[in-house]
């Protein structure tokens, strides 16, 4: 076994971990978003107490923290992978290795989109929850009033 082989295996393992963490970020985003919309739908249909409308904000914050943790781990892994690439991928200057290429051609689109998603969800679960809660309360009050008037007409 050459000196290079263990490093190549380590490189592959680190790349797999990066891909795993990226998939986990997508899952967190999807679950938090679906969870918030499911929560609001349930609250609107079930005449929930006022405080219940604000349960979504901590879920968004926890999801944002988890996403940030995965992102920071990927940044750390990338830095180490660039060191491996600098040592092992020296023969072909045109192909520097993915991490070194990504460093010279940065794209923050994924991080920016994730940040915007969590800011929007946080706004929805705080400010939006206030207005949705008021609207749901008004609809429930109208429904109860309608049921009372129907009961009065029968009785």
PDB file of C-alpha atoms in Angstrom:
ATOM      1  CA  UNK A   1       0.000   0.000   0.000  1.00  0.00           C
ATOM      2  CA  UNK A   2       1.420   3.349  -1.004  1.00  0.00           C
ATOM      3  CA  UNK A   3       1.549   6.416   1.234  1.00  0.00           C
ATOM      4  CA  UNK A   4      -1.104   8.072  -0.929  1.00  0.00           C
ATOM      5  CA  UNK A   5      -3.804   5.380  -0.603  1.00  0.00           C
ATOM      6  CA  UNK A   6      -4.793   6.056   3.043  1.00  0.00           C
ATOM      7  CA  UNK A   7      -5.133   9.750   2.245  1.00  0.00           C
ATOM      8  CA  UNK A   8      -7.284   9.011  -0.772  1.00  0.00           C
ATOM      9  CA  UNK A   9      -9.516   6.819   1.393  1.00  0.00           C
ATOM     10  CA  UNK A  10      -9.707   9.584   3.970  1.00  0.00           C
ATOM     11  CA  UNK A  11     -10.539  12.059   1.215  1.00  0.00           C
ATOM     12  CA  UNK A  12     -13.372   9.818  -0.025  1.00  0.00           C
ATOM     13  CA  UNK A  13     -14.691   9.402   3.519  1.00  0.00           C
ATOM     14  CA  UNK A  14     -14.648  13.165   4.106  1.00  0.00           C
ATOM     15  CA  UNK A  15     -16.449  13.773   0.811  1.00  0.00           C
ATOM     16  CA  UNK A  16     -19.110  11.240   1.811  1.00  0.00           C
ATOM     17  CA  UNK A  17     -19.510  13.013   5.150  1.00  0.00           C
ATOM     18  CA  UNK A  18     -19.939  16.336   3.360  1.00  0.00           C
ATOM     19  CA  UNK A  19     -22.631  14.881   1.125  1.00  0.00           C
ATOM     20  CA  UNK A  20     -24.353  13.340   4.160  1.00  0.00           C
ATOM     21  CA  UNK A  21     -24.342  16.682   5.982  1.00  0.00           C
ATOM     22  CA  UNK A  22     -25.656  18.462   2.898  1.00  0.00           C
ATOM     23  CA  UNK A  23     -28.540  15.965   2.677  1.00  0.00           C
ATOM     24  CA  UNK A  24     -29.209  16.522   6.386  1.00  0.00           C
ATOM     25  CA  UNK A  25     -29.404  20.281   5.785  1.00  0.00           C
ATOM     26  CA  UNK A  26     -32.010  19.703   3.086  1.00  0.00           C
ATOM     27  CA  UNK A  27     -33.954  17.392   5.405  1.00  0.00           C
ATOM     28  CA  UNK A  28     -33.940  19.922   8.242  1.00  0.00           C
ATOM     29  CA  UNK A  29     -35.162  22.639   5.881  1.00  0.00           C
ATOM     30  CA  UNK A  30     -37.904  20.387   4.521  1.00  0.00           C
ATOM     31  CA  UNK A  31     -39.046  19.070   7.919  1.00  0.00           C
ATOM     32  CA  UNK A  32     -39.099  22.499   9.554  1.00  0.00           C
ATOM     33  CA  UNK A  33     -41.032  24.025   6.650  1.00  0.00           C
ATOM     34  CA  UNK A  34     -43.528  21.152   6.457  1.00  0.00           C
ATOM     35  CA  UNK A  35     -43.830  21.096  10.246  1.00  0.00           C
ATOM     36  CA  UNK A  36     -44.625  24.807  10.455  1.00  0.00           C
ATOM     37  CA  UNK A  37     -47.293  24.637   7.748  1.00  0.00           C
ATOM     38  CA  UNK A  38     -48.795  21.495   9.301  1.00  0.00           C
ATOM     39  CA  UNK A  39     -48.814  23.148  12.711  1.00  0.00           C
ATOM     40  CA  UNK A  40     -50.555  26.267  11.386  1.00  0.00           C
ATOM     41  CA  UNK A  41     -53.136  24.209   9.505  1.00  0.00           C
ATOM     42  CA  UNK A  42     -53.907  22.185  12.624  1.00  0.00           C
ATOM     43  CA  UNK A  43     -54.112  25.308  14.800  1.00  0.00           C
ATOM     44  CA  UNK A  44     -56.466  27.023  12.359  1.00  0.00           C
ATOM     45  CA  UNK A  45     -58.778  24.002  12.269  1.00  0.00           C
ATOM     46  CA  UNK A  46     -58.814  23.318  16.008  1.00  0.00           C
ATOM     47  CA  UNK A  47     -59.477  26.620  17.809  1.00  0.00           C
ATOM     48  CA  UNK A  48     -56.102  26.452  19.555  1.00  0.00           C
ATOM     49  CA  UNK A  49     -55.107  28.668  22.481  1.00  0.00           C
ATOM     50  CA  UNK A  50     -53.190  31.852  21.683  1.00  0.00           C
ATOM     51  CA  UNK A  51     -49.802  30.636  22.942  1.00  0.00           C
ATOM     52  CA  UNK A  52     -49.885  27.585  20.650  1.00  0.00           C
ATOM     53  CA  UNK A  53     -49.472  29.816  17.604  1.00  0.00           C
ATOM     54  CA  UNK A  54     -45.953  30.701  18.749  1.00  0.00           C
ATOM     55  CA  UNK A  55     -44.670  27.131  19.154  1.00  0.00           C
ATOM     56  CA  UNK A  56     -43.262  27.270  15.622  1.00  0.00           C
ATOM     57  CA  UNK A  57     -40.646  29.943  16.373  1.00  0.00           C
ATOM     58  CA  UNK A  58     -38.496  27.726  18.624  1.00  0.00           C
ATOM     59  CA  UNK A  59     -38.737  24.945  16.017  1.00  0.00           C
ATOM     60  CA  UNK A  60     -37.373  27.297  13.370  1.00  0.00           C
ATOM     61  CA  UNK A  61     -34.579  28.467  15.680  1.00  0.00           C
ATOM     62  CA  UNK A  62     -33.585  24.887  16.534  1.00  0.00           C
ATOM     63  CA  UNK A  63     -33.671  23.937  12.831  1.00  0.00           C
ATOM     64  CA  UNK A  64     -31.552  26.975  11.976  1.00  0.00           C
ATOM     65  CA  UNK A  65     -28.990  26.078  14.637  1.00  0.00           C
ATOM     66  CA  UNK A  66     -28.827  22.489  13.375  1.00  0.00           C
ATOM     67  CA  UNK A  67     -28.380  23.673   9.783  1.00  0.00           C
ATOM     68  CA  UNK A  68     -25.638  26.077  10.847  1.00  0.00           C
ATOM     69  CA  UNK A  69     -23.847  23.267  12.715  1.00  0.00           C
ATOM     70  CA  UNK A  70     -23.865  21.090   9.574  1.00  0.00           C
ATOM     71  CA  UNK A  71     -22.687  24.008   7.440  1.00  0.00           C
ATOM     72  CA  UNK A  72     -19.800  24.862   9.789  1.00  0.00           C
ATOM     73  CA  UNK A  73     -18.748  21.203   9.883  1.00  0.00           C
ATOM     74  CA  UNK A  74     -18.726  21.152   6.076  1.00  0.00           C
ATOM     75  CA  UNK A  75     -16.562  24.290   6.032  1.00  0.00           C
ATOM     76  CA  UNK A  76     -14.069  22.620   8.367  1.00  0.00           C
ATOM     77  CA  UNK A  77     -14.054  19.426   6.309  1.00  0.00           C
ATOM     78  CA  UNK A  78     -13.500  21.470   3.125  1.00  0.00           C
ATOM     79  CA  UNK A  79     -10.473  23.175   4.623  1.00  0.00           C
ATOM     80  CA  UNK A  80      -8.876  19.837   5.440  1.00  0.00           C
ATOM     81  CA  UNK A  81      -9.769  18.389   2.042  1.00  0.00           C
ATOM     82  CA  UNK A  82      -7.999  21.337   0.382  1.00  0.00           C
ATOM     83  CA  UNK A  83      -4.856  20.397   2.310  1.00  0.00           C
ATOM     84  CA  UNK A  84      -5.119  16.810   1.066  1.00  0.00           C
ATOM     85  CA  UNK A  85      -5.670  18.055  -2.476  1.00  0.00           C
ATOM     86  CA  UNK A  86      -2.649  20.363  -2.249  1.00  0.00           C
ATOM     87  CA  UNK A  87      -0.451  17.384  -1.360  1.00  0.00           C
ATOM     88  CA  UNK A  88      -1.953  14.688  -3.566  1.00  0.00           C
ATOM     89  CA  UNK A  89      -3.336  16.443  -6.638  1.00  0.00           C
ATOM     90  CA  UNK A  90      -0.195  18.281  -7.721  1.00  0.00           C
ATOM     91  CA  UNK A  91       0.444  16.558 -11.040  1.00  0.00           C
ATOM     92  CA  UNK A  92      -2.345  18.199 -13.062  1.00  0.00           C
ATOM     93  CA  UNK A  93      -2.585  21.970 -12.550  1.00  0.00           C
ATOM     94  CA  UNK A  94      -5.716  22.146 -14.720  1.00  0.00           C
ATOM     95  CA  UNK A  95      -7.573  19.884 -12.237  1.00  0.00           C
ATOM     96  CA  UNK A  96      -6.764  21.206  -8.764  1.00  0.00           C
ATOM     97  CA  UNK A  97      -9.387  19.103  -6.915  1.00  0.00           C
ATOM     98  CA  UNK A  98     -12.954  20.026  -6.075  1.00  0.00           C
ATOM     99  CA  UNK A  99     -12.338  21.896  -2.815  1.00  0.00           C
ATOM    100  CA  UNK A 100      -9.514  24.010  -4.207  1.00  0.00           C
ATOM    101  CA  UNK A 101     -11.605  24.709  -7.305  1.00  0.00           C
ATOM    102  CA  UNK A 102     -14.586  25.684  -5.138  1.00  0.00           C
ATOM    103  CA  UNK A 103     -12.359  27.974  -3.080  1.00  0.00           C
ATOM    104  CA  UNK A 104     -11.318  29.913  -6.201  1.00  0.00           C
ATOM    105  CA  UNK A 105     -14.884  29.886  -7.620  1.00  0.00           C
ATOM    106  CA  UNK A 106     -16.987  30.554  -4.519  1.00  0.00           C
ATOM    107  CA  UNK A 107     -20.757  30.297  -4.493  1.00  0.00           C
ATOM    108  CA  UNK A 108     -22.686  31.270  -1.411  1.00  0.00           C
ATOM    109  CA  UNK A 109     -26.070  30.608  -3.042  1.00  0.00           C
ATOM    110  CA  UNK A 110     -26.924  27.585  -0.888  1.00  0.00           C
ATOM    111  CA  UNK A 111     -26.031  29.316   2.371  1.00  0.00           C
ATOM    112  CA  UNK A 112     -27.860  32.485   1.350  1.00  0.00           C
ATOM    113  CA  UNK A 113     -30.988  30.548   0.365  1.00  0.00           C
ATOM    114  CA  UNK A 114     -30.954  28.609   3.649  1.00  0.00           C
ATOM    115  CA  UNK A 115     -30.545  31.851   5.601  1.00  0.00           C
ATOM    116  CA  UNK A 116     -33.425  33.507   3.722  1.00  0.00           C
ATOM    117  CA  UNK A 117     -35.619  30.433   4.274  1.00  0.00           C
ATOM    118  CA  UNK A 118     -35.048  30.465   8.030  1.00  0.00           C
ATOM    119  CA  UNK A 119     -35.540  34.253   8.283  1.00  0.00           C
ATOM    120  CA  UNK A 120     -38.829  33.982   6.383  1.00  0.00           C
ATOM    121  CA  UNK A 121     -39.948  31.045   8.532  1.00  0.00           C
ATOM    122  CA  UNK A 122     -39.004  32.902  11.702  1.00  0.00           C
ATOM    123  CA  UNK A 123     -40.998  35.921  10.514  1.00  0.00           C
ATOM    124  CA  UNK A 124     -43.924  33.675   9.628  1.00  0.00           C
ATOM    125  CA  UNK A 125     -43.857  31.962  13.012  1.00  0.00           C
ATOM    126  CA  UNK A 126     -43.745  35.251  14.942  1.00  0.00           C
ATOM    127  CA  UNK A 127     -45.373  38.136  13.080  1.00  0.00           C
ATOM    128  CA  UNK A 128     -47.392  35.916  10.766  1.00  0.00           C
ATOM    129  CA  UNK A 129     -48.583  33.786  13.669  1.00  0.00           C
ATOM    130  CA  UNK A 130     -49.984  36.886  15.369  1.00  0.00           C
ATOM    131  CA  UNK A 131     -52.145  37.773  12.359  1.00  0.00           C
ATOM    132  CA  UNK A 132     -53.128  34.191  11.563  1.00  0.00           C
ATOM    133  CA  UNK A 133     -54.131  33.648  15.185  1.00  0.00           C
ATOM    134  CA  UNK A 134     -56.368  36.757  15.085  1.00  0.00           C
ATOM    135  CA  UNK A 135     -57.957  35.637  11.830  1.00  0.00           C
ATOM    136  CA  UNK A 136     -58.581  32.104  13.119  1.00  0.00           C
ATOM    137  CA  UNK A 137     -60.093  33.499  16.338  1.00  0.00           C
ATOM    138  CA  UNK A 138     -62.472  35.698  14.348  1.00  0.00           C
ATOM    139  CA  UNK A 139     -63.547  32.742  12.195  1.00  0.00           C
ATOM    140  CA  UNK A 140     -64.138  30.577  15.260  1.00  0.00           C
ATOM    141  CA  UNK A 141     -66.146  33.373  16.897  1.00  0.00           C
ATOM    142  CA  UNK A 142     -68.299  33.664  13.758  1.00  0.00           C
ATOM    143  CA  UNK A 143     -68.757  29.904  13.669  1.00  0.00           C
ATOM    144  CA  UNK A 144     -69.842  29.807  17.332  1.00  0.00           C
ATOM    145  CA  UNK A 145     -72.203  32.756  16.788  1.00  0.00           C
ATOM    146  CA  UNK A 146     -73.702  31.001  13.758  1.00  0.00           C
ATOM    147  CA  UNK A 147     -74.190  27.802  15.745  1.00  0.00           C
ATOM    148  CA  UNK A 148     -75.855  29.744  18.590  1.00  0.00           C
ATOM    149  CA  UNK A 149     -78.238  31.501  16.202  1.00  0.00           C
ATOM    150  CA  UNK A 150     -79.127  28.151  14.603  1.00  0.00           C
ATOM    151  CA  UNK A 151     -79.794  26.684  18.043  1.00  0.00           C
ATOM    152  CA  UNK A 152     -81.995  29.684  18.945  1.00  0.00           C
ATOM    153  CA  UNK A 153     -83.993  29.248  15.731  1.00  0.00           C
ATOM    154  CA  UNK A 154     -84.624  25.579  16.523  1.00  0.00           C
ATOM    155  CA  UNK A 155     -85.475  26.128  20.166  1.00  0.00           C
TER     156      UNK A 155
END
